[in-house]
mmCIF file of C-alpha atoms in Angstrom:
data_model
loop_
_atom_site.group_PDB
_atom_site.id
_atom_site.type_symbol
_atom_site.label_atom_id
_atom_site.label_comp_id
_atom_site.label_asym_id
_atom_site.label_seq_id
_atom_site.Cartn_x
_atom_site.Cartn_y
_atom_site.Cartn_z
ATOM 1 C CA MET Y 8 -3.918 19.082 3.350
ATOM 2 C CA LYS Y 9 -0.473 20.097 4.506
ATOM 3 C CA LYS Y 10 2.358 20.939 2.131
ATOM 4 C CA PRO Y 11 4.512 17.840 1.570
ATOM 5 C CA ASP Y 12 7.994 17.797 3.086
ATOM 6 C CA PRO Y 13 10.460 16.121 0.687
ATOM 7 C CA ALA Y 14 12.382 14.359 3.461
ATOM 8 C CA GLU Y 15 9.142 13.038 4.942
ATOM 9 C CA LEU Y 16 7.925 11.819 1.545
ATOM 10 C CA ARG Y 17 11.211 9.983 0.965
ATOM 11 C CA ARG Y 18 11.053 8.440 4.461
ATOM 12 C CA LEU Y 19 7.467 7.278 4.033
ATOM 13 C CA ARG Y 20 8.090 5.927 0.522
ATOM 14 C CA ALA Y 21 11.029 3.895 1.849
ATOM 15 C CA LEU Y 22 9.026 2.688 4.858
ATOM 16 C CA ILE Y 23 6.096 1.572 2.706
ATOM 17 C CA LEU Y 24 8.367 -0.114 0.176
ATOM 18 C CA GLU Y 25 10.180 -1.984 2.948
ATOM 19 C CA LYS Y 26 6.892 -3.241 4.408
ATOM 20 C CA VAL Y 27 5.440 -4.159 0.996
ATOM 21 C CA ASN Y 28 8.594 -6.081 0.061
ATOM 22 C CA ALA Y 29 8.368 -8.015 3.337
ATOM 23 C CA VAL Y 30 4.969 -9.477 2.378
ATOM 24 C CA PRO Y 31 5.507 -12.989 0.995
ATOM 25 C CA PRO Y 32 4.000 -13.397 -2.458
ATOM 26 C CA MET Y 33 0.827 -15.380 -2.933
ATOM 27 C CA ALA Y 34 1.456 -19.047 -3.533
ATOM 28 C CA VAL Y 35 0.378 -20.225 -6.977
ATOM 29 C CA HIS Y 36 -1.588 -23.449 -7.078
ATOM 30 C CA LYS Y 37 -1.668 -25.360 -10.360
ATOM 31 C CA GLY Y 38 -2.833 -28.665 -11.677
ATOM 32 C CA SER Y 39 -5.977 -30.730 -11.576
ATOM 33 C CA SER Y 40 -5.782 -31.245 -7.812
ATOM 34 C CA ARG Y 41 -5.928 -27.547 -6.935
ATOM 35 C CA ASP Y 42 -6.949 -26.806 -3.369
ATOM 36 C CA PHE Y 43 -9.339 -23.901 -3.775
ATOM 37 C CA ASP Y 44 -9.742 -23.485 -0.008
ATOM 38 C CA ALA Y 45 -5.971 -23.136 0.344
ATOM 39 C CA GLU Y 46 -5.925 -20.598 -2.502
ATOM 40 C CA ARG Y 47 -8.650 -18.566 -0.782
ATOM 41 C CA ARG Y 48 -6.771 -18.655 2.537
ATOM 42 C CA GLU Y 49 -3.555 -17.607 0.783
ATOM 43 C CA ARG Y 50 -5.306 -14.728 -0.999
ATOM 44 C CA ASP Y 51 -6.928 -13.634 2.276
ATOM 45 C CA ARG Y 52 -3.527 -13.749 4.041
ATOM 46 C CA TRP Y 53 -1.944 -11.635 1.319
ATOM 47 C CA HIS Y 54 -4.706 -9.004 1.368
ATOM 48 C CA ALA Y 55 -4.683 -8.913 5.183
ATOM 49 C CA ALA Y 56 -0.937 -8.184 5.144
ATOM 50 C CA PHE Y 57 -1.472 -5.105 2.952
ATOM 51 C CA ASP Y 58 -4.470 -4.013 5.038
ATOM 52 C CA ALA Y 59 -2.201 -4.214 8.103
ATOM 53 C CA ILE Y 60 0.350 -1.914 6.453
ATOM 54 C CA VAL Y 61 -2.351 0.679 5.766
ATOM 55 C CA HIS Y 62 -3.655 0.317 9.332
ATOM 56 C CA GLU Y 63 -0.137 0.869 10.672
ATOM 57 C CA LEU Y 64 0.165 4.056 8.589
ATOM 58 C CA VAL Y 65 -3.114 5.314 10.058
ATOM 59 C CA VAL Y 66 -2.095 4.514 13.634
ATOM 60 C CA ASN Y 67 1.587 5.479 13.537
ATOM 61 C CA GLU Y 68 1.962 8.021 10.721
ATOM 62 C CA GLY Y 69 -1.262 10.028 10.821
ATOM 63 C CA ALA Y 70 -2.666 8.720 7.538
ATOM 64 C CA LYS Y 71 -6.378 9.117 6.887
ATOM 65 C CA LEU Y 72 -8.277 6.271 5.230
ATOM 66 C CA THR Y 73 -11.767 6.864 3.844
ATOM 67 C CA LEU Y 74 -14.123 5.366 1.293
ATOM 68 C CA SER Y 75 -15.418 7.385 -1.633
ATOM 69 C CA GLY Y 76 -17.485 6.064 -4.506
ATOM 70 C CA GLY Y 77 -16.388 2.469 -3.921
ATOM 71 C CA ALA Y 78 -12.702 3.372 -3.697
ATOM 72 C CA GLU Y 79 -10.405 3.480 -0.704
ATOM 73 C CA VAL Y 80 -8.799 6.909 -0.331
ATOM 74 C CA LEU Y 81 -5.490 7.356 1.496
ATOM 75 C CA ALA Y 82 -4.223 10.776 2.543
ATOM 76 C CA LEU Y 83 -0.717 10.864 4.007
ATOM 77 C CA ALA Y 84 1.922 13.609 4.190
ATOM 78 C CA GLY Y 85 0.113 15.823 1.702
ATOM 79 C CA ILE Y 86 -0.414 13.070 -0.881
ATOM 80 C CA ARG Y 87 -3.930 11.800 -1.553
ATOM 81 C CA CYS Y 88 -4.681 8.774 -3.706
ATOM 82 C CA SER Y 89 -7.431 6.258 -4.270
ATOM 83 C CA CYS Y 90 -7.834 2.705 -5.482
ATOM 84 C CA THR Y 91 -10.709 0.293 -6.060
ATOM 85 C CA HIS Y 92 -8.365 -2.728 -6.111
ATOM 86 C CA GLY Y 93 -7.551 -2.856 -2.406
ATOM 87 C CA SER Y 94 -4.733 -1.937 -0.076
ATOM 88 C CA SER Y 95 -1.950 -3.256 -2.305
ATOM 89 C CA GLY Y 96 -3.025 -0.959 -5.144
ATOM 90 C CA LEU Y 97 -3.637 1.898 -2.739
ATOM 91 C CA LEU Y 98 -0.064 1.694 -1.410
ATOM 92 C CA ALA Y 99 1.347 1.495 -4.940
ATOM 93 C CA ASN Y 100 -0.684 4.549 -5.954
ATOM 94 C CA TRP Y 101 0.498 6.495 -2.897
ATOM 95 C CA ARG Y 102 4.139 5.693 -3.641
ATOM 96 C CA ALA Y 103 3.672 6.768 -7.276
ATOM 97 C CA GLY Y 104 1.984 10.001 -6.193
ATOM 98 C CA ALA Y 105 4.769 10.760 -3.722
ATOM 99 C CA LEU Y 106 7.359 10.151 -6.426
ATOM 100 C CA ARG Y 107 5.566 12.484 -8.838
ATOM 101 C CA ARG Y 108 5.362 15.157 -6.132
ATOM 102 C CA LEU Y 109 9.075 14.798 -5.338
ATOM 103 C CA GLU Y 110 9.947 15.116 -9.014
ATOM 104 C CA ALA Y 111 7.702 18.176 -9.382
ATOM 105 C CA MET Y 112 9.490 19.746 -6.414
ATOM 106 C CA GLY Y 113 12.845 19.104 -8.068
ATOM 107 C CA GLU Y 114 13.757 16.637 -5.318
ATOM 108 C CA ALA Y 115 15.500 13.353 -6.040
ATOM 109 C CA PRO Y 116 13.635 10.428 -4.477
#
């Protein structure tokens, strides 16, 4: 894995955060007349949006996505992380790992 470039880590962290923040939150359905099909569609939409962000990172930014022991593993710009929760958790873990690396390098995020 290549040595992380601080400017590239900051750029990618900002890009990922921008895309994550653009995903509308899941609608919350309450009450006795809950529409479980609508909830499932909403959850699927939300997960698909995060999967699309990861796919875009693979296609446009050279990220590598693999599976290992039931977890998704994302390697991008010298940062490698994993998550069993899905793409939303995977992106959060990558951002946290990039932040830790920047701090360890003495670089402000």
